[in-house]
Amino acid sequence: MTYLHQKGWTLARTMVTLMLLLAMAYRAASRTLDDRAMLVRYQQWMAEHGRVYTNDDEQQLRFQVFKNNVALIDAHNGSPDKSFTLAVNKFADLTNDEIRASRNGYKRAPSRAVSGFFRYGNVSAVPGEVDWRKEGAVTPVKDQGDCGCCWAFSAVAAMEGMNKLKTGKLISLSEQELVDCDIEGMDQGCEGGLMEYAFKFIEKRKGLSEESVYPYTGEDGICNTKHASIPAATISGYEEVPANDEKALLKAVTHQPVSVAVDASGYDFHFYSGGVFDGMCGTYLDHAITAVGYGTTANGTKYWLMKNSWGTSWGENGYIRMKRDVSAKEGLCGIAMDSSYPI
């Protein structure tokens, strides 16, 4: 190779090296700018939600979790084929396991003891849509906080609706009485429980107190027998909806709000913001909500209207619309597997 050829080859390699270095520097600068923008976003989120950490290490850890969650949320919302949106909500600095541990407290019984009687089994005609909120049978959305007692909120919401339909009075009832006093079967306060056992407890106890008499604290407490001895509403028992049958569930919801168990273990559910949910989920039931209606969107998508207990800042002002009439007999997220209602 001649001197000129060597010189040209060296110059070319130098140029390539410089270009690579410039590209690396640009990417590094972009990452720095992205991190700064994310940090600003995180600080704004902290201020909005009043989040304060014990030390810098904890804050750095939470920042990493926040970034990971935001990446998932932004990627989802950037996809044009999604039927629902996600939001950077109050759970954004928590891992999936942490959210499930503090919010998902449904504990399914080893075997489902079906009562054998379903009073709505012979219903043949149902309306095209139902929304028990419009009938004044649904109290405002509540927030269970970091207490895994979704089972109590689901049972209470169903009982509040039934009581309104029976007496004409909408009364906010006490979840805390169930948390503190219900030791039936698998019910363990903030450590989880089952709606059917809650109904059994209420029947045996001859009713449930009003929330204003026995207010919610969001933690396990000692049963206040004085407050619990003043029932504001009663039930005579409960019935279970036949399992794996969305049509049966539809018949029940046509007549009253119904307690429902779902698999709410995925980030799609945790960060749900709006639209008809059809996200990734299985049939490992771990959360309890309340079916307060159903309907169909303008484009023909059928959905369930569900009241959650994670506050009004989650979902559609505390509610979620979940896709209805899916191909799986269990329903989306196992929604038709375990549901019941008070009588």
mmCIF file of C-alpha atoms in Angstrom:
data_model
loop_
_atom_site.group_PDB
_atom_site.id
_atom_site.type_symbol
_atom_site.label_atom_id
_atom_site.label_comp_id
_atom_site.label_asym_id
_atom_site.label_seq_id
_atom_site.Cartn_x
_atom_site.Cartn_y
_atom_site.Cartn_z
ATOM 1 C CA MET A 1 0.000 0.000 0.000
ATOM 2 C CA THR A 2 1.386 3.374 -0.980
ATOM 3 C CA TYR A 3 1.878 6.232 1.463
ATOM 4 C CA LEU A 4 -1.089 8.137 0.013
ATOM 5 C CA HIS A 5 -3.313 5.106 0.311
ATOM 6 C CA GLN A 6 -2.228 4.573 3.939
ATOM 7 C CA LYS A 7 -2.869 8.217 4.737
ATOM 8 C CA GLY A 8 -6.320 8.085 3.119
ATOM 9 C CA TRP A 9 -7.197 4.907 4.976
ATOM 10 C CA THR A 10 -6.081 6.403 8.282
ATOM 11 C CA LEU A 11 -8.112 9.550 7.630
ATOM 12 C CA ALA A 12 -11.205 7.482 6.825
ATOM 13 C CA ARG A 13 -10.858 5.470 10.011
ATOM 14 C CA THR A 14 -10.408 8.651 11.992
ATOM 15 C CA MET A 15 -13.572 10.100 10.485
ATOM 16 C CA VAL A 16 -15.549 6.957 11.296
ATOM 17 C CA THR A 17 -14.227 7.017 14.859
ATOM 18 C CA LEU A 18 -15.184 10.667 15.243
ATOM 19 C CA MET A 19 -18.663 9.961 13.929
ATOM 20 C CA LEU A 20 -19.087 7.097 16.368
ATOM 21 C CA LEU A 21 -17.885 9.262 19.237
ATOM 22 C CA LEU A 22 -20.263 12.046 18.219
ATOM 23 C CA ALA A 23 -23.143 9.577 18.018
ATOM 24 C CA MET A 24 -22.308 8.220 21.481
ATOM 25 C CA ALA A 25 -22.065 11.734 22.873
ATOM 26 C CA TYR A 26 -25.426 12.618 21.308
ATOM 27 C CA ARG A 27 -27.064 9.551 22.797
ATOM 28 C CA ALA A 28 -25.526 10.297 26.192
ATOM 29 C CA ALA A 29 -26.737 13.885 26.004
ATOM 30 C CA SER A 30 -30.191 12.701 24.968
ATOM 31 C CA ARG A 31 -30.299 10.297 27.905
ATOM 32 C CA THR A 32 -29.269 13.121 30.222
ATOM 33 C CA LEU A 33 -32.006 15.361 28.866
ATOM 34 C CA ASP A 34 -34.527 12.516 29.086
ATOM 35 C CA ASP A 35 -33.508 11.804 32.685
ATOM 36 C CA ARG A 36 -33.814 15.471 33.581
ATOM 37 C CA ALA A 37 -37.247 15.679 31.986
ATOM 38 C CA MET A 38 -38.276 12.491 33.783
ATOM 39 C CA LEU A 39 -36.961 13.856 37.060
ATOM 40 C CA VAL A 40 -39.037 17.003 36.624
ATOM 41 C CA ARG A 41 -42.051 14.825 35.847
ATOM 42 C CA TYR A 42 -41.339 12.740 38.935
ATOM 43 C CA GLN A 43 -40.989 15.777 41.191
ATOM 44 C CA GLN A 44 -44.287 17.135 39.897
ATOM 45 C CA TRP A 45 -45.901 13.763 40.556
ATOM 46 C CA MET A 46 -44.459 13.695 44.100
ATOM 47 C CA ALA A 47 -45.881 17.146 44.809
ATOM 48 C CA GLU A 48 -49.273 16.204 43.393
ATOM 49 C CA HIS A 49 -49.527 13.073 45.533
ATOM 50 C CA GLY A 50 -47.769 14.407 48.632
ATOM 51 C CA ARG A 51 -45.106 11.735 48.432
ATOM 52 C CA VAL A 52 -42.211 12.069 50.923
ATOM 53 C CA TYR A 53 -39.467 9.477 51.421
ATOM 54 C CA THR A 54 -37.344 8.660 54.440
ATOM 55 C CA ASN A 55 -33.965 9.140 52.720
ATOM 56 C CA ASP A 56 -32.228 9.742 49.371
ATOM 57 C CA ASP A 57 -31.668 6.023 48.740
ATOM 58 C CA GLU A 58 -35.376 5.337 49.042
ATOM 59 C CA GLN A 59 -36.166 8.242 46.739
ATOM 60 C CA GLN A 60 -33.688 6.998 44.133
ATOM 61 C CA LEU A 61 -35.214 3.530 44.289
ATOM 62 C CA ARG A 62 -38.716 4.958 43.873
ATOM 63 C CA PHE A 63 -37.526 7.096 40.975
ATOM 64 C CA GLN A 64 -36.319 3.988 39.143
ATOM 65 C CA VAL A 65 -39.657 2.251 39.745
ATOM 66 C CA PHE A 66 -41.455 5.396 38.559
ATOM 67 C CA LYS A 67 -39.396 5.490 35.337
ATOM 68 C CA ASN A 68 -40.128 1.834 34.614
ATOM 69 C CA ASN A 69 -43.853 2.308 35.147
ATOM 70 C CA VAL A 70 -43.964 5.492 33.064
ATOM 71 C CA ALA A 71 -42.184 3.691 30.218
ATOM 72 C CA LEU A 72 -44.866 0.981 30.217
ATOM 73 C CA ILE A 73 -47.678 3.532 30.410
ATOM 74 C CA ASP A 74 -46.291 5.734 27.631
ATOM 75 C CA ALA A 75 -45.673 2.723 25.382
ATOM 76 C CA HIS A 76 -49.244 1.533 25.891
ATOM 77 C CA ASN A 77 -50.782 4.945 25.234
ATOM 78 C CA GLY A 78 -48.621 5.365 22.165
ATOM 79 C CA SER A 79 -50.122 2.283 20.540
ATOM 80 C CA PRO A 80 -52.986 3.172 18.172
ATOM 81 C CA ASP A 81 -54.878 -0.104 18.573
ATOM 82 C CA LYS A 82 -55.666 0.088 22.290
ATOM 83 C CA SER A 83 -59.270 0.340 23.488
ATOM 84 C CA PHE A 84 -58.323 1.867 26.834
ATOM 85 C CA THR A 85 -55.768 4.292 28.242
ATOM 86 C CA LEU A 86 -53.408 4.223 31.198
ATOM 87 C CA ALA A 87 -52.386 7.043 33.512
ATOM 88 C CA VAL A 88 -49.451 7.865 35.796
ATOM 89 C CA ASN A 89 -51.597 7.588 38.913
ATOM 90 C CA LYS A 90 -50.891 7.352 42.642
ATOM 91 C CA PHE A 91 -49.387 3.859 42.225
ATOM 92 C CA ALA A 92 -46.608 5.021 39.885
ATOM 93 C CA ASP A 93 -43.733 4.621 42.396
ATOM 94 C CA LEU A 94 -44.814 1.128 43.472
ATOM 95 C CA THR A 95 -43.859 -2.219 42.003
ATOM 96 C CA ASN A 96 -46.507 -4.638 40.800
ATOM 97 C CA ASP A 97 -45.987 -6.837 43.871
ATOM 98 C CA GLU A 98 -46.342 -3.876 46.218
ATOM 99 C CA ILE A 99 -49.633 -2.784 44.664
ATOM 100 C CA ARG A 100 -51.020 -6.294 44.813
ATOM 101 C CA ALA A 101 -49.960 -6.721 48.437
ATOM 102 C CA SER A 102 -51.629 -3.517 49.617
ATOM 103 C CA ARG A 103 -54.724 -3.342 47.401
ATOM 104 C CA ASN A 104 -55.694 -6.819 46.208
ATOM 105 C CA GLY A 105 -57.151 -8.656 49.204
ATOM 106 C CA TYR A 106 -59.561 -11.183 47.747
ATOM 107 C CA LYS A 107 -58.989 -14.711 49.051
ATOM 108 C CA ARG A 108 -60.839 -17.386 47.174
ATOM 109 C CA ALA A 109 -62.132 -20.340 49.167
ATOM 110 C CA PRO A 110 -60.440 -23.703 48.386
ATOM 111 C CA SER A 111 -63.760 -24.928 46.958
ATOM 112 C CA ARG A 112 -66.776 -22.886 45.931
ATOM 113 C CA ALA A 113 -69.808 -24.069 47.858
ATOM 114 C CA VAL A 114 -72.636 -23.117 45.507
ATOM 115 C CA SER A 115 -75.976 -22.609 47.236
ATOM 116 C CA GLY A 116 -77.869 -24.280 44.384
ATOM 117 C CA PHE A 117 -80.495 -21.557 44.080
ATOM 118 C CA PHE A 118 -80.259 -18.618 41.687
ATOM 119 C CA ARG A 119 -83.379 -16.476 41.856
ATOM 120 C CA TYR A 120 -82.708 -14.795 38.526
ATOM 121 C CA GLY A 121 -82.217 -18.002 36.586
ATOM 122 C CA ASN A 122 -85.569 -17.796 34.779
ATOM 123 C CA VAL A 123 -85.165 -14.166 33.702
ATOM 124 C CA SER A 124 -85.560 -14.113 29.922
ATOM 125 C CA ALA A 125 -85.574 -10.430 28.984
ATOM 126 C CA VAL A 126 -82.931 -7.932 30.088
ATOM 127 C CA PRO A 127 -82.553 -4.261 29.143
ATOM 128 C CA GLY A 128 -79.822 -3.163 26.761
ATOM 129 C CA GLU A 129 -78.036 -1.271 29.509
ATOM 130 C CA VAL A 130 -78.173 -0.836 33.271
ATOM 131 C CA ASP A 131 -76.521 1.797 35.473
ATOM 132 C CA TRP A 132 -77.491 1.596 39.133
ATOM 133 C CA ARG A 133 -75.856 4.973 39.762
ATOM 134 C CA LYS A 134 -78.691 6.598 37.804
ATOM 135 C CA GLU A 135 -81.173 4.915 40.130
ATOM 136 C CA GLY A 136 -79.448 6.325 43.210
ATOM 137 C CA ALA A 137 -78.378 2.864 44.383
ATOM 138 C CA VAL A 138 -74.614 3.482 44.484
ATOM 139 C CA THR A 139 -72.772 5.492 47.136
ATOM 140 C CA PRO A 140 -69.775 7.670 46.143
ATOM 141 C CA VAL A 141 -66.541 5.845 45.330
ATOM 142 C CA LYS A 142 -64.479 5.044 48.421
ATOM 143 C CA ASP A 143 -60.765 4.378 48.946
ATOM 144 C CA GLN A 144 -59.555 1.360 50.874
ATOM 145 C CA GLY A 145 -56.040 2.825 51.169
ATOM 146 C CA ASP A 146 -53.182 0.448 51.952
ATOM 147 C CA CYS A 147 -55.486 -2.105 53.544
ATOM 148 C CA GLY A 148 -56.217 -5.298 51.616
ATOM 149 C CA CYS A 149 -59.922 -5.266 52.407
ATOM 150 C CA CYS A 150 -61.366 -4.935 48.915
ATOM 151 C CA TRP A 151 -63.626 -7.856 49.870
ATOM 152 C CA ALA A 152 -65.325 -5.671 52.502
ATOM 153 C CA PHE A 153 -65.820 -2.747 50.106
ATOM 154 C CA SER A 154 -67.279 -5.047 47.449
ATOM 155 C CA ALA A 155 -69.709 -6.678 49.873
ATOM 156 C CA VAL A 156 -70.744 -3.329 51.373
ATOM 157 C CA ALA A 157 -71.341 -1.741 47.947
ATOM 158 C CA ALA A 158 -73.598 -4.639 46.954
ATOM 159 C CA MET A 159 -75.464 -4.388 50.259
ATOM 160 C CA GLU A 160 -75.852 -0.602 49.965
ATOM 161 C CA GLY A 161 -77.449 -1.078 46.549
ATOM 162 C CA MET A 162 -79.785 -3.827 47.707
ATOM 163 C CA ASN A 163 -80.832 -1.786 50.759
ATOM 164 C CA LYS A 164 -81.656 1.213 48.567
ATOM 165 C CA LEU A 165 -83.778 -0.907 46.251
ATOM 166 C CA LYS A 166 -85.590 -2.495 49.205
ATOM 167 C CA THR A 167 -86.106 0.543 51.470
ATOM 168 C CA GLY A 168 -85.687 3.528 49.163
ATOM 169 C CA LYS A 169 -82.820 4.851 51.312
ATOM 170 C CA LEU A 170 -79.200 5.010 50.160
ATOM 171 C CA ILE A 171 -77.051 4.622 53.284
ATOM 172 C CA SER A 172 -73.258 4.461 53.323
ATOM 173 C CA LEU A 173 -72.443 1.385 55.401
ATOM 174 C CA SER A 174 -69.360 0.495 57.440
ATOM 175 C CA GLU A 175 -66.508 -1.446 55.867
ATOM 176 C CA GLN A 176 -64.526 -0.954 59.068
ATOM 177 C CA GLU A 177 -67.003 -3.036 61.044
ATOM 178 C CA LEU A 178 -66.246 -5.937 58.712
ATOM 179 C CA VAL A 179 -62.488 -5.324 58.978
ATOM 180 C CA ASP A 180 -62.568 -5.227 62.785
ATOM 181 C CA CYS A 181 -65.330 -7.635 63.694
ATOM 182 C CA ASP A 182 -65.719 -10.217 60.920
ATOM 183 C CA ILE A 183 -63.730 -13.330 61.721
ATOM 184 C CA GLU A 184 -65.892 -15.671 59.656
ATOM 185 C CA GLY A 185 -64.032 -18.210 57.545
ATOM 186 C CA MET A 186 -61.184 -16.610 55.617
ATOM 187 C CA ASP A 187 -61.920 -12.975 56.476
ATOM 188 C CA GLN A 188 -58.814 -11.419 58.029
ATOM 189 C CA GLY A 189 -59.296 -7.666 57.817
ATOM 190 C CA CYS A 190 -56.512 -5.928 55.917
ATOM 191 C CA GLU A 191 -54.948 -9.308 55.171
ATOM 192 C CA GLY A 192 -57.794 -10.276 52.856
ATOM 193 C CA GLY A 193 -61.145 -11.968 52.865
ATOM 194 C CA LEU A 194 -64.163 -13.163 50.898
ATOM 195 C CA MET A 195 -67.450 -11.421 50.152
ATOM 196 C CA GLU A 196 -69.611 -14.501 50.827
ATOM 197 C CA TYR A 197 -68.202 -14.769 54.345
ATOM 198 C CA ALA A 198 -68.892 -11.067 54.821
ATOM 199 C CA PHE A 199 -72.535 -11.641 53.881
ATOM 200 C CA LYS A 200 -72.701 -14.546 56.339
ATOM 201 C CA PHE A 201 -71.300 -12.337 59.068
ATOM 202 C CA ILE A 202 -73.789 -9.535 58.370
ATOM 203 C CA GLU A 203 -76.690 -11.983 58.414
ATOM 204 C CA LYS A 204 -75.518 -13.515 61.694
ATOM 205 C CA ARG A 205 -74.852 -10.080 63.193
ATOM 206 C CA LYS A 206 -78.361 -8.915 62.284
ATOM 207 C CA GLY A 207 -77.107 -6.055 60.145
ATOM 208 C CA LEU A 208 -74.287 -3.596 59.545
ATOM 209 C CA SER A 209 -73.603 -0.163 61.024
ATOM 210 C CA GLU A 210 -73.688 3.111 59.143
ATOM 211 C CA GLU A 211 -70.283 4.415 58.094
ATOM 212 C CA SER A 212 -70.759 7.641 60.061
ATOM 213 C CA VAL A 213 -71.257 5.569 63.224
ATOM 214 C CA TYR A 214 -68.362 3.164 62.565
ATOM 215 C CA PRO A 215 -65.988 5.160 60.290
ATOM 216 C CA TYR A 216 -63.230 3.723 58.142
ATOM 217 C CA THR A 217 -59.622 3.903 59.439
ATOM 218 C CA GLY A 218 -57.829 1.833 56.814
ATOM 219 C CA GLU A 219 -56.181 -0.508 59.312
ATOM 220 C CA ASP A 220 -57.017 -3.500 61.461
ATOM 221 C CA GLY A 221 -58.624 -2.574 64.765
ATOM 222 C CA ILE A 222 -60.404 -4.015 67.760
ATOM 223 C CA CYS A 223 -64.112 -4.603 67.212
ATOM 224 C CA ASN A 224 -66.085 -1.705 68.653
ATOM 225 C CA THR A 225 -69.104 -3.623 69.904
ATOM 226 C CA LYS A 226 -70.862 -0.436 70.988
ATOM 227 C CA HIS A 227 -70.850 1.021 67.465
ATOM 228 C CA ALA A 228 -71.400 -2.349 65.829
ATOM 229 C CA SER A 229 -74.593 -2.875 67.843
ATOM 230 C CA ILE A 230 -76.428 -0.170 65.870
ATOM 231 C CA PRO A 231 -77.362 -1.772 62.504
ATOM 232 C CA ALA A 232 -78.425 0.627 59.740
ATOM 233 C CA ALA A 233 -79.340 -2.125 57.268
ATOM 234 C CA THR A 234 -79.922 -5.868 57.354
ATOM 235 C CA ILE A 235 -79.887 -8.834 54.991
ATOM 236 C CA SER A 236 -81.467 -12.270 55.204
ATOM 237 C CA GLY A 237 -78.637 -14.060 53.403
ATOM 238 C CA TYR A 238 -76.896 -14.188 50.049
ATOM 239 C CA GLU A 239 -76.866 -16.161 46.822
ATOM 240 C CA GLU A 240 -74.117 -17.022 44.362
ATOM 241 C CA VAL A 241 -74.269 -16.460 40.629
ATOM 242 C CA PRO A 242 -73.629 -19.668 38.631
ATOM 243 C CA ALA A 243 -69.922 -19.754 37.814
ATOM 244 C CA ASN A 244 -68.435 -19.230 34.361
ATOM 245 C CA ASP A 245 -71.639 -17.782 32.951
ATOM 246 C CA GLU A 246 -71.641 -14.122 31.908
ATOM 247 C CA LYS A 247 -75.299 -14.363 30.926
ATOM 248 C CA ALA A 248 -76.189 -15.390 34.478
ATOM 249 C CA LEU A 249 -74.167 -12.497 35.827
ATOM 250 C CA LEU A 250 -76.010 -10.180 33.449
ATOM 251 C CA LYS A 251 -79.361 -11.357 34.785
ATOM 252 C CA ALA A 252 -78.251 -10.681 38.354
ATOM 253 C CA VAL A 253 -76.836 -7.215 37.629
ATOM 254 C CA THR A 254 -80.100 -6.339 35.886
ATOM 255 C CA HIS A 255 -81.777 -6.612 39.284
ATOM 256 C CA GLN A 256 -79.139 -5.361 41.772
ATOM 257 C CA PRO A 257 -75.438 -4.531 42.240
ATOM 258 C CA VAL A 258 -73.338 -7.691 42.531
ATOM 259 C CA SER A 259 -70.028 -8.469 44.264
ATOM 260 C CA VAL A 260 -67.476 -9.772 41.769
ATOM 261 C CA ALA A 261 -63.941 -11.172 41.979
ATOM 262 C CA VAL A 262 -61.376 -10.519 39.222
ATOM 263 C CA ASP A 263 -57.733 -11.016 38.380
ATOM 264 C CA ALA A 264 -56.376 -7.492 38.868
ATOM 265 C CA SER A 265 -52.723 -8.457 39.099
ATOM 266 C CA GLY A 266 -51.413 -6.698 35.987
ATOM 267 C CA TYR A 267 -50.132 -3.161 35.456
ATOM 268 C CA ASP A 268 -52.859 -2.630 32.841
ATOM 269 C CA PHE A 269 -55.452 -2.807 35.608
ATOM 270 C CA HIS A 270 -53.379 -0.874 38.153
ATOM 271 C CA PHE A 271 -52.862 2.096 35.832
ATOM 272 C CA TYR A 272 -56.200 1.956 34.001
ATOM 273 C CA SER A 273 -57.483 5.431 33.179
ATOM 274 C CA GLY A 274 -60.406 5.141 30.770
ATOM 275 C CA GLY A 275 -62.056 3.297 27.892
ATOM 276 C CA VAL A 276 -63.195 -0.317 27.713
ATOM 277 C CA PHE A 277 -60.579 -2.463 29.431
ATOM 278 C CA ASP A 278 -59.451 -5.592 27.605
ATOM 279 C CA GLY A 279 -55.906 -5.754 28.935
ATOM 280 C CA MET A 280 -53.667 -8.633 29.857
ATOM 281 C CA CYS A 281 -54.995 -10.694 32.768
ATOM 282 C CA GLY A 282 -55.618 -14.274 33.744
ATOM 283 C CA THR A 283 -58.032 -16.047 36.058
ATOM 284 C CA TYR A 284 -56.043 -15.923 39.317
ATOM 285 C CA LEU A 285 -58.692 -14.035 41.267
ATOM 286 C CA ASP A 286 -57.098 -11.580 43.683
ATOM 287 C CA HIS A 287 -59.332 -8.498 43.851
ATOM 288 C CA ALA A 288 -62.968 -7.736 44.639
ATOM 289 C CA ILE A 289 -65.068 -5.048 42.946
ATOM 290 C CA THR A 290 -68.789 -4.446 42.434
ATOM 291 C CA ALA A 291 -70.773 -4.745 39.218
ATOM 292 C CA VAL A 292 -73.150 -1.768 39.135
ATOM 293 C CA GLY A 293 -74.244 -1.982 35.519
ATOM 294 C CA TYR A 294 -73.407 -2.811 31.934
ATOM 295 C CA GLY A 295 -73.786 -1.309 28.487
ATOM 296 C CA THR A 296 -72.488 -1.011 24.928
ATOM 297 C CA THR A 297 -70.281 1.693 23.420
ATOM 298 C CA ALA A 298 -71.156 3.633 20.266
ATOM 299 C CA ASN A 299 -68.956 1.286 18.234
ATOM 300 C CA GLY A 300 -70.703 -1.816 19.579
ATOM 301 C CA THR A 301 -68.276 -2.936 22.297
ATOM 302 C CA LYS A 302 -70.099 -4.519 25.221
ATOM 303 C CA TYR A 303 -68.821 -3.753 28.715
ATOM 304 C CA TRP A 304 -69.383 -4.258 32.428
ATOM 305 C CA LEU A 305 -69.551 -1.166 34.645
ATOM 306 C CA MET A 306 -67.551 -1.851 37.807
ATOM 307 C CA LYS A 307 -67.140 0.175 40.979
ATOM 308 C CA ASN A 308 -63.662 -0.100 42.481
ATOM 309 C CA SER A 309 -62.414 0.974 45.915
ATOM 310 C CA TRP A 310 -59.197 2.777 44.953
ATOM 311 C CA GLY A 311 -60.545 6.327 45.124
ATOM 312 C CA THR A 312 -61.856 8.666 42.439
ATOM 313 C CA SER A 313 -58.413 9.488 41.028
ATOM 314 C CA TRP A 314 -58.158 5.939 39.632
ATOM 315 C CA GLY A 315 -59.886 4.897 36.413
ATOM 316 C CA GLU A 316 -63.008 6.696 35.261
ATOM 317 C CA ASN A 317 -63.648 8.576 38.507
ATOM 318 C CA GLY A 318 -63.182 5.352 40.439
ATOM 319 C CA TYR A 319 -64.952 3.048 37.956
ATOM 320 C CA ILE A 320 -63.741 0.685 35.258
ATOM 321 C CA ARG A 321 -65.543 -0.530 32.162
ATOM 322 C CA MET A 322 -64.452 -4.089 31.402
ATOM 323 C CA LYS A 323 -65.121 -5.902 28.148
ATOM 324 C CA ARG A 324 -68.212 -8.119 28.255
ATOM 325 C CA ASP A 325 -69.172 -11.270 26.330
ATOM 326 C CA VAL A 326 -65.661 -12.485 25.591
ATOM 327 C CA SER A 327 -64.936 -15.922 24.166
ATOM 328 C CA ALA A 328 -63.636 -17.379 27.454
ATOM 329 C CA LYS A 329 -66.413 -18.810 29.612
ATOM 330 C CA GLU A 330 -64.751 -17.337 32.693
ATOM 331 C CA GLY A 331 -65.139 -13.846 31.279
ATOM 332 C CA LEU A 332 -62.359 -11.284 31.016
ATOM 333 C CA CYS A 333 -60.019 -11.516 34.027
ATOM 334 C CA GLY A 334 -62.232 -14.282 35.456
ATOM 335 C CA ILE A 335 -65.101 -11.855 35.997
ATOM 336 C CA ALA A 336 -67.735 -14.623 35.813
ATOM 337 C CA MET A 337 -65.961 -17.095 38.081
ATOM 338 C CA ASP A 338 -67.040 -15.957 41.548
ATOM 339 C CA SER A 339 -69.830 -13.439 42.101
ATOM 340 C CA SER A 340 -72.565 -13.121 44.707
ATOM 341 C CA TYR A 341 -75.227 -10.773 46.013
ATOM 342 C CA PRO A 342 -77.057 -10.174 49.309
ATOM 343 C CA ILE A 343 -80.789 -10.796 49.717
#
